[in-house]
PDB file of C-alpha atoms in Angstrom:
ATOM      1  CA  MET N   1     117.458 139.174 106.505  1.00 55.00           C
ATOM      2  CA  SER N   2     115.424 136.492 108.095  1.00 55.00           C
ATOM      3  CA  GLY N   3     118.735 134.976 109.322  1.00 55.00           C
ATOM      4  CA  GLN N   4     119.563 138.173 111.143  1.00 60.00           C
ATOM      5  CA  ILE N   5     116.104 138.376 112.717  1.00 61.00           C
ATOM      6  CA  GLU N   6     116.355 134.777 113.910  1.00 61.00           C
ATOM      7  CA  ALA N   7     119.838 135.423 115.322  1.00 57.00           C
ATOM      8  CA  SER N   8     118.682 138.512 117.218  1.00 61.00           C
ATOM      9  CA  GLU N   9     115.655 136.612 118.589  1.00 63.00           C
ATOM     10  CA  GLU N  10     117.969 133.810 119.794  1.00 61.00           C
ATOM     11  CA  ALA N  11     120.240 136.386 121.474  1.00 59.00           C
ATOM     12  CA  GLN N  12     117.279 137.953 123.252  1.00 63.00           C
ATOM     13  CA  GLU N  13     116.079 134.557 124.453  1.00 61.00           C
ATOM     14  CA  ALA N  14     119.591 133.789 125.727  1.00 57.00           C
ATOM     15  CA  LYS N  15     119.631 137.102 127.607  1.00 59.00           C
ATOM     16  CA  LYS N  16     116.221 136.356 129.135  1.00 58.00           C
ATOM     17  CA  GLY N  17     117.410 132.933 130.262  1.00 57.00           C
ATOM     18  CA  GLY N  18     120.597 134.438 131.680  1.00 68.00           C
ATOM     19  CA  GLY N  19     118.533 137.037 133.578  1.00 76.00           C
ATOM     20  CA  ARG N  20     116.396 134.316 135.104  1.00 81.00           C
ATOM     21  CA  LYS N  21     119.495 132.431 136.199  1.00 82.00           C
ATOM     22  CA  LYS N  22     120.908 135.565 137.842  1.00 83.00           C
ATOM     23  CA  LEU N  23     117.603 136.235 139.571  1.00 82.00           C
ATOM     24  CA  LEU N  24     117.481 132.653 140.801  1.00 81.00           C
ATOM     25  CA  LEU N  25     121.073 132.837 142.073  1.00 84.00           C
ATOM     26  CA  LEU N  26     120.285 136.025 143.991  1.00 85.00           C
ATOM     27  CA  ALA N  27     116.874 134.978 145.298  1.00 88.00           C
ATOM     28  CA  LEU N  28     117.883 131.510 146.493  1.00 87.00           C
ATOM     29  CA  PRO N  29     120.238 132.651 149.335  1.00 88.00           C
ATOM     30  CA  VAL N  30     117.736 135.292 150.452  1.00 88.00           C
ATOM     31  CA  LEU N  31     115.001 132.665 150.514  1.00 88.00           C
ATOM     32  CA  LEU N  32     117.176 130.248 152.532  1.00 88.00           C
ATOM     33  CA  VAL N  33     118.057 132.951 155.067  1.00 88.00           C
ATOM     34  CA  ALA N  34     114.381 133.877 155.425  1.00 88.00           C
ATOM     35  CA  ILE N  35     113.404 130.238 156.001  1.00 88.00           C
ATOM     36  CA  GLY N  36     116.216 129.796 158.540  1.00 85.00           C
ATOM     37  CA  ALA N  37     115.204 132.962 160.412  1.00 86.00           C
ATOM     38  CA  GLY N  38     111.596 131.832 160.462  1.00 84.00           C
ATOM     39  CA  LEU N  39     112.572 128.450 161.900  1.00 82.00           C
ATOM     40  CA  TRP N  40     114.894 130.069 164.462  1.00 81.00           C
ATOM     41  CA  PHE N  41     112.444 132.688 165.736  1.00 83.00           C
ATOM     42  CA  GLY N  42     109.589 130.224 165.525  1.00 84.00           C
ATOM     43  CA  GLY N  43     111.409 128.096 168.083  1.00 82.00           C
ATOM     44  CA  ILE N  44     111.802 125.074 165.841  1.00 83.00           C
ATOM     45  CA  LEU N  45     115.512 125.287 165.046  1.00 77.00           C
ATOM     46  CA  PRO N  46     117.097 125.783 168.539  1.00 79.00           C
ATOM     47  CA  PRO N  47     115.870 122.441 169.973  1.00 80.00           C
ATOM     48  CA  LEU N  48     117.009 120.673 166.834  1.00 77.00           C
ATOM     49  CA  LEU N  49     120.490 122.118 167.353  1.00 76.00           C
ATOM     50  CA  GLY N  50     120.530 121.107 171.039  1.00 74.00           C
ATOM     51  CA  MET N  51     120.115 124.667 172.279  1.00 73.00           C
ATOM     52  CA  GLY N  52     116.656 124.249 173.787  1.00 62.00           C
ATOM     53  CA  ALA N  53     115.489 124.389 177.368  1.00 58.00           C
ATOM     54  CA  PRO N  54     117.490 122.536 180.024  1.00 54.00           C
ATOM     55  CA  PRO N  55     116.507 118.900 180.468  1.00 54.00           C
ATOM     56  CA  ALA N  56     113.885 118.025 183.036  1.00 53.00           C
ATOM     57  CA  SER N  57     114.896 116.671 186.427  1.00 50.00           C
ATOM     58  CA  ALA N  58     115.562 112.980 187.021  1.00 48.00           C
ATOM     59  CA  GLU N  59     111.900 112.227 187.816  1.00 53.00           C
ATOM     60  CA  GLY N  60     110.805 113.690 184.511  1.00 50.00           C
ATOM     61  CA  ARG N  61     109.273 116.826 186.022  1.00 52.00           C
ATOM     62  CA  GLU N  62     110.242 120.405 185.397  1.00 54.00           C
ATOM     63  CA  PRO N  63     112.153 122.030 188.252  1.00 59.00           C
ATOM     64  CA  GLY N  64     109.853 123.966 190.589  1.00 60.00           C
ATOM     65  CA  PRO N  65     109.886 127.703 191.169  1.00 69.00           C
ATOM     66  CA  ARG N  66     112.906 129.155 192.893  1.00 69.00           C
ATOM     67  CA  VAL N  67     112.364 129.632 196.633  1.00 80.00           C
ATOM     68  CA  VAL N  68     113.978 132.703 198.159  1.00 86.00           C
ATOM     69  CA  ALA N  69     114.372 133.665 201.799  1.00 92.00           C
ATOM     70  CA  PHE N  70     114.285 137.035 203.511  1.00 94.00           C
ATOM     71  CA  LEU N  71     116.538 137.988 206.402  1.00 94.00           C
ATOM     72  CA  ASP N  72     115.966 141.040 208.601  1.00 95.00           C
ATOM     73  CA  MET N  73     118.900 143.418 208.914  1.00 95.00           C
ATOM     74  CA  PRO N  74     119.439 145.290 212.161  1.00 95.00           C
ATOM     75  CA  GLU N  75     118.455 148.941 212.050  1.00 96.00           C
ATOM     76  CA  ILE N  76     121.294 151.227 210.973  1.00 96.00           C
ATOM     77  CA  VAL N  77     121.573 154.825 212.181  1.00 96.00           C
ATOM     78  CA  THR N  78     124.680 156.646 211.028  1.00 95.00           C
ATOM     79  CA  ASN N  79     125.824 160.079 209.969  1.00 94.00           C
ATOM     80  CA  LEU N  80     126.260 160.978 206.302  1.00 94.00           C
ATOM     81  CA  ASN N  81     129.107 162.875 204.653  1.00 93.00           C
ATOM     82  CA  ALA N  82     127.511 166.325 204.853  1.00 91.00           C
ATOM     83  CA  PRO N  83     129.405 169.607 204.432  1.00 88.00           C
ATOM     84  CA  GLY N  84     129.115 172.216 207.165  1.00 87.00           C
ATOM     85  CA  ARG N  85     128.687 172.017 210.897  1.00 87.00           C
ATOM     86  CA  ARG N  86     125.249 170.448 210.969  1.00 91.00           C
ATOM     87  CA  ALA N  87     125.290 166.650 211.061  1.00 92.00           C
ATOM     88  CA  VAL N  88     122.936 164.742 208.780  1.00 94.00           C
ATOM     89  CA  TYR N  89     121.862 161.249 209.769  1.00 95.00           C
ATOM     90  CA  VAL N  90     120.282 158.330 207.965  1.00 95.00           C
ATOM     91  CA  LYS N  91     118.094 155.685 209.547  1.00 96.00           C
ATOM     92  CA  LEU N  92     117.852 152.513 207.467  1.00 96.00           C
ATOM     93  CA  ARG N  93     115.714 149.429 208.044  1.00 97.00           C
ATOM     94  CA  SER N  94     116.022 146.705 205.415  1.00 96.00           C
ATOM     95  CA  LYS N  95     115.712 143.022 204.566  1.00 96.00           C
ATOM     96  CA  LEU N  96     118.046 140.894 202.503  1.00 95.00           C
ATOM     97  CA  GLU N  97     116.631 138.638 199.795  1.00 94.00           C
ATOM     98  CA  LEU N  98     118.715 135.460 199.721  1.00 93.00           C
ATOM     99  CA  ALA N  99     118.991 133.117 196.755  1.00 89.00           C
ATOM    100  CA  ARG N 100     118.282 130.031 198.884  1.00 89.00           C
ATOM    101  CA  ALA N 101     116.617 129.530 202.247  1.00 89.00           C
ATOM    102  CA  GLU N 102     119.562 127.479 203.531  1.00 87.00           C
ATOM    103  CA  ASP N 103     121.880 130.494 203.015  1.00 88.00           C
ATOM    104  CA  SER N 104     120.384 132.363 205.977  1.00 90.00           C
ATOM    105  CA  ALA N 105     122.782 130.752 208.492  1.00 89.00           C
ATOM    106  CA  ALA N 106     125.831 131.753 206.433  1.00 88.00           C
ATOM    107  CA  VAL N 107     124.566 135.311 206.034  1.00 91.00           C
ATOM    108  CA  GLN N 108     123.710 135.533 209.726  1.00 92.00           C
ATOM    109  CA  ALA N 109     127.251 134.396 210.569  1.00 91.00           C
ATOM    110  CA  SER N 110     128.675 137.188 208.410  1.00 91.00           C
ATOM    111  CA  MET N 111     126.358 139.869 209.859  1.00 92.00           C
ATOM    112  CA  PRO N 112     129.095 141.806 211.750  1.00 93.00           C
ATOM    113  CA  ARG N 113     131.139 142.170 208.536  1.00 93.00           C
ATOM    114  CA  LEU N 114     127.997 143.065 206.612  1.00 93.00           C
ATOM    115  CA  MET N 115     126.996 145.783 209.098  1.00 94.00           C
ATOM    116  CA  ASP N 116     130.525 147.205 209.008  1.00 94.00           C
ATOM    117  CA  LEU N 117     130.518 147.391 205.203  1.00 93.00           C
ATOM    118  CA  PHE N 118     127.062 148.995 205.132  1.00 95.00           C
ATOM    119  CA  GLN N 119     127.899 151.618 207.765  1.00 95.00           C
ATOM    120  CA  THR N 120     131.270 152.436 206.235  1.00 94.00           C
ATOM    121  CA  TYR N 121     129.630 152.989 202.867  1.00 95.00           C
ATOM    122  CA  LEU N 122     126.767 155.065 204.292  1.00 95.00           C
ATOM    123  CA  ARG N 123     129.203 157.374 206.110  1.00 94.00           C
ATOM    124  CA  GLU N 124     130.726 158.320 202.728  1.00 94.00           C
ATOM    125  CA  VAL N 125     127.386 159.006 201.032  1.00 94.00           C
ATOM    126  CA  ARG N 126     126.311 162.645 200.697  1.00 93.00           C
ATOM    127  CA  PRO N 127     122.657 163.463 201.503  1.00 92.00           C
ATOM    128  CA  GLU N 128     121.947 164.668 197.942  1.00 92.00           C
ATOM    129  CA  GLU N 129     123.009 161.253 196.590  1.00 92.00           C
ATOM    130  CA  LEU N 130     120.041 159.645 198.376  1.00 91.00           C
ATOM    131  CA  ARG N 131     117.404 161.917 196.840  1.00 91.00           C
ATOM    132  CA  GLY N 132     114.849 160.462 194.485  1.00 92.00           C
ATOM    133  CA  SER N 133     114.278 156.977 193.188  1.00 92.00           C
ATOM    134  CA  ALA N 134     117.570 156.996 191.245  1.00 93.00           C
ATOM    135  CA  GLY N 135     119.472 157.637 194.484  1.00 93.00           C
ATOM    136  CA  THR N 136     117.608 154.825 196.222  1.00 94.00           C
ATOM    137  CA  GLN N 137     118.372 152.456 193.350  1.00 94.00           C
ATOM    138  CA  ARG N 138     122.092 153.322 193.439  1.00 95.00           C
ATOM    139  CA  LEU N 139     122.096 152.738 197.201  1.00 95.00           C
ATOM    140  CA  ARG N 140     120.410 149.352 196.675  1.00 95.00           C
ATOM    141  CA  GLU N 141     122.984 148.290 194.059  1.00 95.00           C
ATOM    142  CA  GLU N 142     125.911 149.312 196.254  1.00 94.00           C
ATOM    143  CA  LEU N 143     124.514 147.527 199.309  1.00 95.00           C
ATOM    144  CA  VAL N 144     123.832 144.326 197.332  1.00 95.00           C
ATOM    145  CA  ALA N 145     127.423 144.351 196.066  1.00 94.00           C
ATOM    146  CA  ARG N 146     128.772 144.868 199.579  1.00 93.00           C
ATOM    147  CA  ALA N 147     126.483 142.174 201.024  1.00 92.00           C
ATOM    148  CA  ASN N 148     127.758 139.646 198.484  1.00 91.00           C
ATOM    149  CA  ILE N 149     131.354 140.604 199.339  1.00 90.00           C
ATOM    150  CA  ALA N 150     130.711 140.054 203.064  1.00 89.00           C
ATOM    151  CA  VAL N 151     128.993 136.716 202.495  1.00 89.00           C
ATOM    152  CA  ALA N 152     131.705 135.513 200.090  1.00 87.00           C
ATOM    153  CA  GLN N 153     134.470 136.336 202.578  1.00 82.00           C
ATOM    154  CA  ALA N 154     132.712 134.432 205.352  1.00 72.00           C
ATOM    155  CA  GLY N 155     131.902 131.353 203.253  1.00 66.00           C
ATOM    156  CA  ARG N 156     135.276 130.545 201.687  1.00 60.00           C
ATOM    157  CA  GLY N 157     135.599 126.964 200.538  1.00 57.00           C
ATOM    158  CA  ASP N 158     131.882 126.264 200.216  1.00 55.00           C
ATOM    159  CA  ALA N 159     130.883 124.361 197.119  1.00 56.00           C
ATOM    160  CA  GLN N 160     127.872 126.624 196.606  1.00 73.00           C
ATOM    161  CA  GLN N 161     128.331 130.033 198.184  1.00 82.00           C
ATOM    162  CA  ALA N 162     125.506 132.012 199.702  1.00 86.00           C
ATOM    163  CA  ARG N 163     124.284 134.860 197.552  1.00 89.00           C
ATOM    164  CA  VAL N 164     122.261 138.005 198.271  1.00 92.00           C
ATOM    165  CA  ASN N 165     119.845 138.803 195.429  1.00 93.00           C
ATOM    166  CA  ASP N 166     118.494 142.120 196.667  1.00 94.00           C
ATOM    167  CA  VAL N 167     118.263 144.597 199.523  1.00 95.00           C
ATOM    168  CA  LEU N 168     114.679 145.588 200.253  1.00 96.00           C
ATOM    169  CA  PHE N 169     114.189 148.899 202.043  1.00 96.00           C
ATOM    170  CA  LEU N 170     111.575 149.024 204.775  1.00 96.00           C
ATOM    171  CA  GLU N 171     112.465 152.533 205.923  1.00 95.00           C
ATOM    172  CA  ILE N 172     114.905 155.213 204.813  1.00 94.00           C
ATOM    173  CA  LEU N 173     114.906 158.387 206.822  1.00 94.00           C
ATOM    174  CA  VAL N 174     117.401 161.205 206.207  1.00 92.00           C
ATOM    175  CA  GLN N 175     117.533 164.025 208.815  1.00 90.00           C
TER     176      GLN N 175
END
């Protein structure tokens, strides 16, 4: 009987050892993933993999802050697409935010095309589309897209094309 007891004790010890091996095999990948995530989100791993910040400039300094330029747009007064006999007008005064100060000459040269695109778009807008901050934001997005189209058409062949970052509204009046 003592032989059977010893055999059953050895079987239990083998099962315990096998359970520890399984636990180790399951815990090891989880532990490695946790360590990798900690290194990644801690900011240690990306520079080691060459995915860090862009290198400093040739003099060893970090590039300075981006300088933007603002360009005044001529005042626009045009009618909107309003149903009925009564005409509804919009008066718009705005500034363009340019990506670089040296782009102002290129944008100024494309001003007739830019004004045409703005007025053509505004004539198709219904007065209710301009209500509220959401309407103003949609108008801003559409005008920025059209401004970049006008500037891109005027500056074909440039190595670095002029770009309009934003349209800033000084006055919007709908009557």
